[in-house]
Tab-separated table of C-alpha atoms in Angstrom:
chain	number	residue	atom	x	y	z
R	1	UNK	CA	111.579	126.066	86.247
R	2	UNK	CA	111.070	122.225	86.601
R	3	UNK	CA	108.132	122.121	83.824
R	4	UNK	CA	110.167	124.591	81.478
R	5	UNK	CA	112.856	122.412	81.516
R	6	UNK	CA	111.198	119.291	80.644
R	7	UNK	CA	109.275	120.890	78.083
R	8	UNK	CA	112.621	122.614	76.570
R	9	UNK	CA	114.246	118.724	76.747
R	10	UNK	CA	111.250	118.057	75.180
R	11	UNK	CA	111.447	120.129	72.443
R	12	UNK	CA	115.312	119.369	71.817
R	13	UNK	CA	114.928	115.464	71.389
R	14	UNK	CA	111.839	115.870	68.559
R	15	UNK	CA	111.711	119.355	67.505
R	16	UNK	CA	108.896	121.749	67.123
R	17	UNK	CA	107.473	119.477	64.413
R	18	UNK	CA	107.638	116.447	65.896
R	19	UNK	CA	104.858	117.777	68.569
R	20	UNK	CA	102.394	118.131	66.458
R	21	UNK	CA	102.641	114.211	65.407
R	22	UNK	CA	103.183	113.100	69.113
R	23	UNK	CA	100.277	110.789	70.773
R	24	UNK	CA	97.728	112.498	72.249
R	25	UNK	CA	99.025	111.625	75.740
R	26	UNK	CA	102.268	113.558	74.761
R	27	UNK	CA	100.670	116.699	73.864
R	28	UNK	CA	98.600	116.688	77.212
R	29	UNK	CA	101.786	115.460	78.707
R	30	UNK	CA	103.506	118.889	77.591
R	31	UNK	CA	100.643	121.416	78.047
R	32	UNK	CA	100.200	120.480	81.627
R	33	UNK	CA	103.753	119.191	82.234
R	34	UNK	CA	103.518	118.301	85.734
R	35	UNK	CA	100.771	116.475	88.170
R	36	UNK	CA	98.470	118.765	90.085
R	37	UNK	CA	96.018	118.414	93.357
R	38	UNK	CA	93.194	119.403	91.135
R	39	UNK	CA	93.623	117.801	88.143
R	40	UNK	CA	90.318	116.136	88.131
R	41	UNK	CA	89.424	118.996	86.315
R	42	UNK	CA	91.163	118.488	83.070
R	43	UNK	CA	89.595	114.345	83.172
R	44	UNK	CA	87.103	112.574	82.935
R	45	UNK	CA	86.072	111.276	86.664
R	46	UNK	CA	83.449	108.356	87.862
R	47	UNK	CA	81.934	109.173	91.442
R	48	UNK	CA	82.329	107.103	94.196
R	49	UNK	CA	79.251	108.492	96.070
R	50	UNK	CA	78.388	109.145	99.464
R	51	UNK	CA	75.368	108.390	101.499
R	52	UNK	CA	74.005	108.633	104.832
R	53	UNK	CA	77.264	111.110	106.768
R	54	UNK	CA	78.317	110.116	109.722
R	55	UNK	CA	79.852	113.197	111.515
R	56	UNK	CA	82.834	113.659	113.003
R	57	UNK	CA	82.881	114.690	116.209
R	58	UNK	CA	85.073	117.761	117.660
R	59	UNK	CA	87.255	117.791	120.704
R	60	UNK	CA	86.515	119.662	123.423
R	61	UNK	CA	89.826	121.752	123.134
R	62	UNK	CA	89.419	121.696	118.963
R	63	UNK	CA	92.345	124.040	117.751
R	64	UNK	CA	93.488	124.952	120.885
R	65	UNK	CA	97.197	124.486	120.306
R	66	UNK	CA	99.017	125.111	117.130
R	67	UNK	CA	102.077	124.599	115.877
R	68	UNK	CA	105.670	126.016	117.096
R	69	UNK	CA	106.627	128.988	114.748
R	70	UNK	CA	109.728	127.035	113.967
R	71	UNK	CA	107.452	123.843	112.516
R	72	UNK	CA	105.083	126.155	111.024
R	73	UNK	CA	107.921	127.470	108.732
R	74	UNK	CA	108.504	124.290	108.038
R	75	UNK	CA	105.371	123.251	107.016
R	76	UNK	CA	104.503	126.439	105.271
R	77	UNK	CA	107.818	125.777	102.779
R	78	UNK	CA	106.015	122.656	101.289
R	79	UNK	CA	103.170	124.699	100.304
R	80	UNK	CA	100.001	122.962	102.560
R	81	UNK	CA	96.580	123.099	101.735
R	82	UNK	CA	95.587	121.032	104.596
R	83	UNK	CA	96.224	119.489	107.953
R	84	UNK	CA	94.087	117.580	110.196
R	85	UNK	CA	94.896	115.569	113.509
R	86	UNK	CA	91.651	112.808	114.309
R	87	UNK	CA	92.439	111.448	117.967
R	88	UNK	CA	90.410	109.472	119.608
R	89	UNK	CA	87.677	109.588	116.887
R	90	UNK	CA	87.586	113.497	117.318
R	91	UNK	CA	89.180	116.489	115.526
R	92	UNK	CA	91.345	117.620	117.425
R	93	UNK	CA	93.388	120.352	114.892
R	94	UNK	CA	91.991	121.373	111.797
R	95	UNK	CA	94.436	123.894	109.188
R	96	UNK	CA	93.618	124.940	105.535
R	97	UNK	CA	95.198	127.306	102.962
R	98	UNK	CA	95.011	128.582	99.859
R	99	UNK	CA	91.115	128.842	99.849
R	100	UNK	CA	90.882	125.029	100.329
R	101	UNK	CA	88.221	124.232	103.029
R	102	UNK	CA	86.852	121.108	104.288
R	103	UNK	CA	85.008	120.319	101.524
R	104	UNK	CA	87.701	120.918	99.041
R	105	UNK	CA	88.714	118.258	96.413
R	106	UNK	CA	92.131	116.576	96.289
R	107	UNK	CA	94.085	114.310	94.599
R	108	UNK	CA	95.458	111.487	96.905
R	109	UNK	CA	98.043	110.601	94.232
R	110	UNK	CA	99.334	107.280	95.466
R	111	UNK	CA	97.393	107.338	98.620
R	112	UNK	CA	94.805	105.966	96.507
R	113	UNK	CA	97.262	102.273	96.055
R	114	UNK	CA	95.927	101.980	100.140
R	115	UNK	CA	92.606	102.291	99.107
R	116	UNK	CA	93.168	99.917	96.275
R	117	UNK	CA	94.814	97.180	98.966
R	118	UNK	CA	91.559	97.618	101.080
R	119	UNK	CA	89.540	97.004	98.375
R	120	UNK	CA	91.114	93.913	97.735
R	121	UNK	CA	90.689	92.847	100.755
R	122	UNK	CA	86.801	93.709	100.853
R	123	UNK	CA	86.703	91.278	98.092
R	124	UNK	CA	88.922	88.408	100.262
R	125	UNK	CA	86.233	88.864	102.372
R	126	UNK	CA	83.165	88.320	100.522
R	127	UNK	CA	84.582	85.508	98.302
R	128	UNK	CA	85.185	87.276	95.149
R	129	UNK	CA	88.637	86.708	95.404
R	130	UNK	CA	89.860	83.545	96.743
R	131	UNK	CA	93.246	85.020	98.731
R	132	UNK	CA	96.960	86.760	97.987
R	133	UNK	CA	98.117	84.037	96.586
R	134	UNK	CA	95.451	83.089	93.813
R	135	UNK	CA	97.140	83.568	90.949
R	136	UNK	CA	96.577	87.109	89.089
R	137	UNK	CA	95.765	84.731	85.241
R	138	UNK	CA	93.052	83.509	87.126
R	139	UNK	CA	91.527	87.257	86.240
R	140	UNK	CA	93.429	88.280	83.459
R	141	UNK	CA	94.053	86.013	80.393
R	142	UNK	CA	97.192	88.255	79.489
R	143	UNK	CA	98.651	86.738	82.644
R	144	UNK	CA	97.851	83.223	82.278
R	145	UNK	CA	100.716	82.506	80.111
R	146	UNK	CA	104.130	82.466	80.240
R	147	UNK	CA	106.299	84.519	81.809
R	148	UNK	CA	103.479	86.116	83.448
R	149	UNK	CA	102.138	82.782	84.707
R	150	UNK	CA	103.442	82.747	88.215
R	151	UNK	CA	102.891	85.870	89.001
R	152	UNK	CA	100.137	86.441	92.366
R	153	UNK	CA	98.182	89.149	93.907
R	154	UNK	CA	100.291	89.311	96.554
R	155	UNK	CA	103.156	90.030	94.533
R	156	UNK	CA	101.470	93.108	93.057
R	157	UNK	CA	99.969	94.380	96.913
R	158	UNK	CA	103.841	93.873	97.933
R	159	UNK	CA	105.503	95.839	94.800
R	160	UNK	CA	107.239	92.510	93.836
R	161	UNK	CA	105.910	91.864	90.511
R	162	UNK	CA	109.453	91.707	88.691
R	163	UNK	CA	107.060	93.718	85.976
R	164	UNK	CA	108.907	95.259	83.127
R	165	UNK	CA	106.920	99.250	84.180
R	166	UNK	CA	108.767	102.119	84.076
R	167	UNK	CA	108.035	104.235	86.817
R	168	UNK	CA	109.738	107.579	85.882
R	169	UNK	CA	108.312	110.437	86.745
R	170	UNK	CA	110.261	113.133	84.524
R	171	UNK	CA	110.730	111.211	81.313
R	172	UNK	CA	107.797	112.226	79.358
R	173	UNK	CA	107.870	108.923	77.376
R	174	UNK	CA	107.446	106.296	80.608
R	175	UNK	CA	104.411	104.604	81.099
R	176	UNK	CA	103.553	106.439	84.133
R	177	UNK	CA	103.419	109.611	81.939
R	178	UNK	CA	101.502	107.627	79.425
R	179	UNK	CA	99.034	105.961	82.044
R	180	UNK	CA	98.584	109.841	83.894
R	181	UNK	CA	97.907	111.705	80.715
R	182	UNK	CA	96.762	108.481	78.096
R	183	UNK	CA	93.793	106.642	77.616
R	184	UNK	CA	94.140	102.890	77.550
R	185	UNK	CA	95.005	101.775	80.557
R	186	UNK	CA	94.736	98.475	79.561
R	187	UNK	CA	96.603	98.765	76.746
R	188	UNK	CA	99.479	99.504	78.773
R	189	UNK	CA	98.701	96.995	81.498
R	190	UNK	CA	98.936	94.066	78.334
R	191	UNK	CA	102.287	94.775	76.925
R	192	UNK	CA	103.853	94.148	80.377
R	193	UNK	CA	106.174	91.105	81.276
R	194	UNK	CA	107.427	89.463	84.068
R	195	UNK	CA	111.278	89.926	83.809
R	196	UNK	CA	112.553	88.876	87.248
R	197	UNK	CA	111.461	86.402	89.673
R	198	UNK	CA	108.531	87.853	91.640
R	199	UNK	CA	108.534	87.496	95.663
R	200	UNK	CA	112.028	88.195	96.032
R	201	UNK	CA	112.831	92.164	94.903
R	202	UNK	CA	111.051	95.114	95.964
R	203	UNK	CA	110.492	97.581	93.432
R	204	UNK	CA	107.803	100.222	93.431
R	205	UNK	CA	106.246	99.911	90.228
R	206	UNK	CA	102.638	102.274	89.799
R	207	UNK	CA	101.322	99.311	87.279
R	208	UNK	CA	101.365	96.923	90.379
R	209	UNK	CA	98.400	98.321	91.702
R	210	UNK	CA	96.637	99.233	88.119
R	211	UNK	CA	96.978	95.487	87.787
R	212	UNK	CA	94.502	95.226	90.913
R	213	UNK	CA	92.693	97.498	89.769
R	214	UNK	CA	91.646	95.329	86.769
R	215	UNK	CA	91.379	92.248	89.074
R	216	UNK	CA	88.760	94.038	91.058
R	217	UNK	CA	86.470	94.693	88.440
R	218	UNK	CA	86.901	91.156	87.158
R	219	UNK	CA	86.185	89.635	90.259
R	220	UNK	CA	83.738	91.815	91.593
R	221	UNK	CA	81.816	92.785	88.274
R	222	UNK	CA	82.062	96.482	89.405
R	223	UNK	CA	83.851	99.206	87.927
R	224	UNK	CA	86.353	100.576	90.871
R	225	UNK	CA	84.328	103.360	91.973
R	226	UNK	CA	81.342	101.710	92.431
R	227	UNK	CA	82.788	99.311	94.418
R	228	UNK	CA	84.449	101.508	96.614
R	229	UNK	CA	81.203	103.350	97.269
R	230	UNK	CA	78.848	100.555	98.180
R	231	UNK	CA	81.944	98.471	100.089
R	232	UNK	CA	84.077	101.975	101.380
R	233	UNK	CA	82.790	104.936	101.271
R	234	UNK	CA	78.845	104.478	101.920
R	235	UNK	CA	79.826	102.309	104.741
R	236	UNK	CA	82.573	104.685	106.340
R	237	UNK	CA	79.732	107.588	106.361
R	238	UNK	CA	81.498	109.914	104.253
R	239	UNK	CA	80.368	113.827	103.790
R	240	UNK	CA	81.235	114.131	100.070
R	241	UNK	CA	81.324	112.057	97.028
R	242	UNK	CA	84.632	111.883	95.776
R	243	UNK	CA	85.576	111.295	92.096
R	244	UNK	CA	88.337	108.529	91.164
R	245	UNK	CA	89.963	110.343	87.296
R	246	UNK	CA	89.200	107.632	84.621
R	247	UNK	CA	91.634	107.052	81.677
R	248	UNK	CA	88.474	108.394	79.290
R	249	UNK	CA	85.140	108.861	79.138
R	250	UNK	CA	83.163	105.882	81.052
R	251	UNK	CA	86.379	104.367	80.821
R	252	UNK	CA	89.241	102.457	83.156
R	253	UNK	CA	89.978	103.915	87.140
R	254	UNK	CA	93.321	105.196	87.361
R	255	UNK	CA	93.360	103.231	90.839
R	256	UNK	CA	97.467	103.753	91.341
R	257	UNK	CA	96.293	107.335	91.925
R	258	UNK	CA	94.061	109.948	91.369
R	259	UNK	CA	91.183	109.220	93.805
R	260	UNK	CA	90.016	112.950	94.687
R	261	UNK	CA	88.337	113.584	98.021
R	262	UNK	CA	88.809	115.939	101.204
R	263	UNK	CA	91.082	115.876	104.597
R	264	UNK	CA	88.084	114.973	106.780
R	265	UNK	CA	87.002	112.185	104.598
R	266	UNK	CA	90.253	111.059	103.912
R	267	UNK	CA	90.583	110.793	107.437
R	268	UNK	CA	88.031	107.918	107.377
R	269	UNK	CA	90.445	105.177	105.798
R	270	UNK	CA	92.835	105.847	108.805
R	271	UNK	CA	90.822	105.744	111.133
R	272	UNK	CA	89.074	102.092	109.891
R	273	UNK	CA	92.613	101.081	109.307
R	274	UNK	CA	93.214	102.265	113.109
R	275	UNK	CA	89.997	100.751	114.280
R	276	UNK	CA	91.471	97.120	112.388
R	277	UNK	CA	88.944	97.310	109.828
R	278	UNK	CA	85.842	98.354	111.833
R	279	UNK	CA	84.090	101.832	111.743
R	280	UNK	CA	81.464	102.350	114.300
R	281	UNK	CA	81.145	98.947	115.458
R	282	UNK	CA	80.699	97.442	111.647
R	283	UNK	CA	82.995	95.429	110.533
R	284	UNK	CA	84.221	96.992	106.889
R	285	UNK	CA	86.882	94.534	106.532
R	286	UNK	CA	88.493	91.649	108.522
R	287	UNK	CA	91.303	92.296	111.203
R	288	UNK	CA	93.455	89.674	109.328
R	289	UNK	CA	93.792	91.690	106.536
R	290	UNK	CA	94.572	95.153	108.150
R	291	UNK	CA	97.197	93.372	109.963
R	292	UNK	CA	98.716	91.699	106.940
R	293	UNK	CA	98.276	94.741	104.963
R	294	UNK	CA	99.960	97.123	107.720
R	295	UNK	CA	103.150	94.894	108.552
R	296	UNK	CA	106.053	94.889	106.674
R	297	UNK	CA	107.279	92.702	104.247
R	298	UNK	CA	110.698	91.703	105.620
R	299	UNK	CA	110.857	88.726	103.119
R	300	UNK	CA	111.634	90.952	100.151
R	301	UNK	CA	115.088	92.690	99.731
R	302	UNK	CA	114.923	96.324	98.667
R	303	UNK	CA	117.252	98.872	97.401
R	304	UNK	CA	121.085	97.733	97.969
R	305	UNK	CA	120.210	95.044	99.380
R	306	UNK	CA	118.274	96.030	102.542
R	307	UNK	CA	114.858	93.929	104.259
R	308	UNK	CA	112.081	95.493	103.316
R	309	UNK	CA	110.727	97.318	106.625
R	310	UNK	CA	108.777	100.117	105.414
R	311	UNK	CA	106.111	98.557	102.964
R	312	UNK	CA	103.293	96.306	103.255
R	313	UNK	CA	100.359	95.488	100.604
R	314	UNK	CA	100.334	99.051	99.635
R	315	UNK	CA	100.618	100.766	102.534
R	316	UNK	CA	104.303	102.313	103.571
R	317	UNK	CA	104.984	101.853	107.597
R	318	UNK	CA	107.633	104.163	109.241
R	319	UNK	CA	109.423	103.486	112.662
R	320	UNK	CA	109.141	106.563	114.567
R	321	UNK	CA	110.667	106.905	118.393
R	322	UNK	CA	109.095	103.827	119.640
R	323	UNK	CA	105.697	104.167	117.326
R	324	UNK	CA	104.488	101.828	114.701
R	325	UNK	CA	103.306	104.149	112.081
R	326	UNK	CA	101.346	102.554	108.690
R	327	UNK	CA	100.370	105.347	106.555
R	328	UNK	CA	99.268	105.659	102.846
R	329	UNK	CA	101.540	108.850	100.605
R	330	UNK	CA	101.108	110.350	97.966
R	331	UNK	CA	103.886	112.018	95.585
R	332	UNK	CA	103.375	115.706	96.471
R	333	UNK	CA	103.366	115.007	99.828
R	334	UNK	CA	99.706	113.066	100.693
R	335	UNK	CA	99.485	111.375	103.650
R	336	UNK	CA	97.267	109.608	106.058
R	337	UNK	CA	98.797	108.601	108.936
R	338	UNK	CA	97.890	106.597	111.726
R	339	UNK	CA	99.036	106.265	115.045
R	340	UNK	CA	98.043	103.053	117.058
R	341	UNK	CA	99.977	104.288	120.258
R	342	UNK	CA	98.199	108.030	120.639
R	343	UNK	CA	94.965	106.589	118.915
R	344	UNK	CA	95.016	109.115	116.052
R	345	UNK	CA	94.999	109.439	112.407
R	346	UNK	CA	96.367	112.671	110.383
R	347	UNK	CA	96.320	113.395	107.559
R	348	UNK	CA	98.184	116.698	105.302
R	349	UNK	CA	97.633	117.110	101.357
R	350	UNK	CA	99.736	119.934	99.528
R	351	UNK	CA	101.466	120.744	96.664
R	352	UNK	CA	105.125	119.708	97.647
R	353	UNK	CA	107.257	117.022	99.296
R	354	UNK	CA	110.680	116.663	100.583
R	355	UNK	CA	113.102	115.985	98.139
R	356	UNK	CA	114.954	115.261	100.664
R	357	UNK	CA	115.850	111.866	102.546
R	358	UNK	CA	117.850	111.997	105.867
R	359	UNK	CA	116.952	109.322	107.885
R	360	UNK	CA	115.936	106.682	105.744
R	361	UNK	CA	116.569	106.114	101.858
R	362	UNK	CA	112.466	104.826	101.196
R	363	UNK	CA	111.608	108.160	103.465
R	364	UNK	CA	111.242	111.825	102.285
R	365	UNK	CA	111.840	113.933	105.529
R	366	UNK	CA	108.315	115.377	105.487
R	367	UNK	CA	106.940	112.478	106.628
R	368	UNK	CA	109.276	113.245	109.966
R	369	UNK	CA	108.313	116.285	109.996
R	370	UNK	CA	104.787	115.825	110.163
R	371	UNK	CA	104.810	113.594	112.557
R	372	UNK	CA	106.837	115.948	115.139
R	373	UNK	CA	104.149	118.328	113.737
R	374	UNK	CA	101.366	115.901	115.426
R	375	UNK	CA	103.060	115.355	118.399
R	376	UNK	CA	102.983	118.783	119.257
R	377	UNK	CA	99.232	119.024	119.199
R	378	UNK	CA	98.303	115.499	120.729
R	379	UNK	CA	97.681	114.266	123.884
C-alpha cells in the first residue's frame, strides 16, 4: 500500500507525461519504489573479496534454546530472514527464513556507515589520513572553500556536518532517493553546503558518510571495496565475498549503504569491534579508535535539545538494563550488535523495522526487542 501510494502522489504532482521526461533516477525510483534486501540485483556491484576463511566455531549447546513463543511472534511480525547470537567467539543460535541460508546475500543498508567509520580508522592508522580533525578540503577541493572550509572528518563520523542533505526517505525527489537509485554520486556530494555551524547539532544526514567515502579513496588511492577487502574483510577471514552496489558501472561505492554480505560474516565486524579492534590476535585496527568510535558524543545536542547519548562516529550505542550496547542499523531493521558484558555479538537482517519508538525518540523498539530476544538464549 506504501509503494502505491507514493507512486499515485507521484503521478498527481507531474502527471502521466511528465514520467516519461523524469531523470533516469526517477523512473527507477518509481518502478522499484521502495529499498529492498536484495537489491544488488538491479546494480551494478564491485566485490570486496574474501580470502583465506577463518571458521567460526559452534557451541557445544548450538541451538539448544530458542525463543519464547511470545518473542517469536514478535520477531516473526517484522518479517526476519535471519538471526544469529556469536558468544564467546562461538555460534551459539543460528535462525533463517524465507529460503535465506548462511550464505545468503544482504543489504546492510546503513550498517554499512560502521563499516565506513572503521575504514577510516584503518587509514588513521596507517598514515593515510592524518586524524578526525584534519580538515575534509584537505581531500576534496569542493570543500576547501568557503562555507565548506571548516568543516572536519570528525564532523561527518559524528553526523554534525551542518550539510544542506536531505535525508527523506518517501519524497521521491530528495537526494537520498537520487543517491539510492542515481548515478553520480559525486555530483550530488558537490552541490552540498555547509549551512550551520558544524560540531554543535546532530543531524543524521546519509551524505555524511558518502563524504568519507570519497575521502577514503583520496587518501588511500583505493576504490572502497578494495580497501575494505585487503584492510577488512581478507583480514577478518571472511567465508564469502560480499559486493558493495556502485552508483554505475565501475563507478562510485554507495558507502552510506548498500554493502551486501551474510549474518555469519556480518558477524565479523562485531566481533573485531568487541575484541577492540583485534581478530585472532591481529591487530585490524587500534583500540583508540574503537573506543572513540563506540562512545557517545555527548558534546553535540540532538533533537529538542537533548545530549547526544546514542551515536558515536557512525555507530549508534543503546543503554540497555545496565549494558553498554554499540551496534551498527540498518533502515529495515539491520543490526549488529555487540555486547561487551555477555561477550557476544548478534546480529538480525529482515525486511521490516519498528515504526515504533517507546523508550527512546533515536530508538525503534526492535532494537529492544532483540536484545530481550538475545538474552533469552545467552549465558
Amino acid at each position: 500500500m506504501k509503494k502505491l501510494l507514493i507512486f499515485v502522489s507521484f503521478l498527481t504532482i507531474v502527471g502521466v507525461g511528465g514520467y516519461f521526461l523524469s531523470p533516469e533516477y526517477l523512473k527507477t525510483a518509481i518502478q522499484y519504489q521502495t529499498p529492498d534486501i536484495d537489491d544488488y540485483k538491479i546494480f551494478k556491484n564491485r566485490t570486496v573479496k574474501a580470502d583465506k576463511h577463518i571458521p567460526w566455531e559452534i557451541s557445544g549447546d548450538y541451538n539448544k534454546k530458542d525463543f519464547s513463543k511470545v518473542t517469536n511472534e514478535k520477531i516473526m511480525e517484522l518479517d526476519p530472514v535471519a538471526f544469529l547470537i556469536v558468544q564467546n567467539r562461538k555460534i551459539k543460535f543460528e535462525k533463517y527464513w524465507q529460503g535465506y541460508n548462511e550464505d545468503s546475500l544482504s543489504n546492510s543498508f546503513s550498517m554499512s556507515k560502521s563499516i565506513i567509520s572503521l575504514l577510516i580508522g584503518i587509514a588513521i592508522d596507517e598514515g593515510h589520513i592524518k586524524s578526525v580533525d584534519q580538515k575534509v578540503g584537505d581531500f576534496m577541493a569542493e570543500f576547501a572553500t568557503k562555507p565548506n572550509d571548516v568543516l572536519t572528518i570528525k564532523d561527518l563520523l559524528t553526523m554534525s556536518s551542518g550539510l544542506n542533505w536531505d535525508e527523506s526517505y518517501s519524497s521521491p525527489f530528495s537526494v537520498t532517493t537520487q543517491a539510492y537509485y542515481g548515478s553520480d554520486l559525486f555530483g550530488l556530494i558537490n552541490k552540498l553546503k555547509v549551512i550551520e555551524k558544524p560540531s554543535l547539532n546532530w543531524k543524521y544526514l546519509s551524505g555524511n558518510t558518502q563524504i568519507l567515502a570519497f575521502i577514503l579513496k583520496k587518501a588511500t588511492g583505493m576504490n572502497v571495496a578494495d580497501y575494505a577487502s585487503e584492510k577488512l574483510w581478507k583480514p577478518l577471514g571472511a567465508k564469502n565475498d560480499a559486493l558493495w552496489c556502485l552508483d554505475k558501472q565501475d563507478g562510485m561505492e554507495k558507502a552510506y549503504c548498500c554493502f551486501n554480505s551474510n549474518a555469519r560474516d556480518f558477524a565479523r565486524i562485531g566481533q573485531l569491534v568487541l575484541n577492540k579492534g583485534m581478530f585472532d590476535d591481529i591487530e585490524i585496527i587500534s583500540k583508540k579508535y574503537i573506543d572513540e568510535a563506540t562512545k557517545p558524543a555527548i558534546n553535540l545536542t540532538g533533537d529538542k535539545g537533548r545530549l547526544v547519548d546514542f551515536y558515536g562516529y557512525q555507530f549508534w550505542i543503546v543503554q540497555y538494563k545496565g549494558y553498554n550496547i554499540p551496534f551498527a542499523r540498518g533502515i529495515l531493521g539491520q543490526y549488529i550488535f555487540v555486547i561487551p558484558d555477555k561477550n557476544a555479538v548478534i546480529v538480525r537482517l529482515g525486511h521490516k523495522r519498528s515504526d515504533k519508538r517507546t523508550f527512546h525518540s533515536e530508538m525503534p523498539d526492535d532494537v529492544y526487542l532483540y536484545l530481550d530476544a538475545a538474552m533469552e538464549i545467552l549465558d
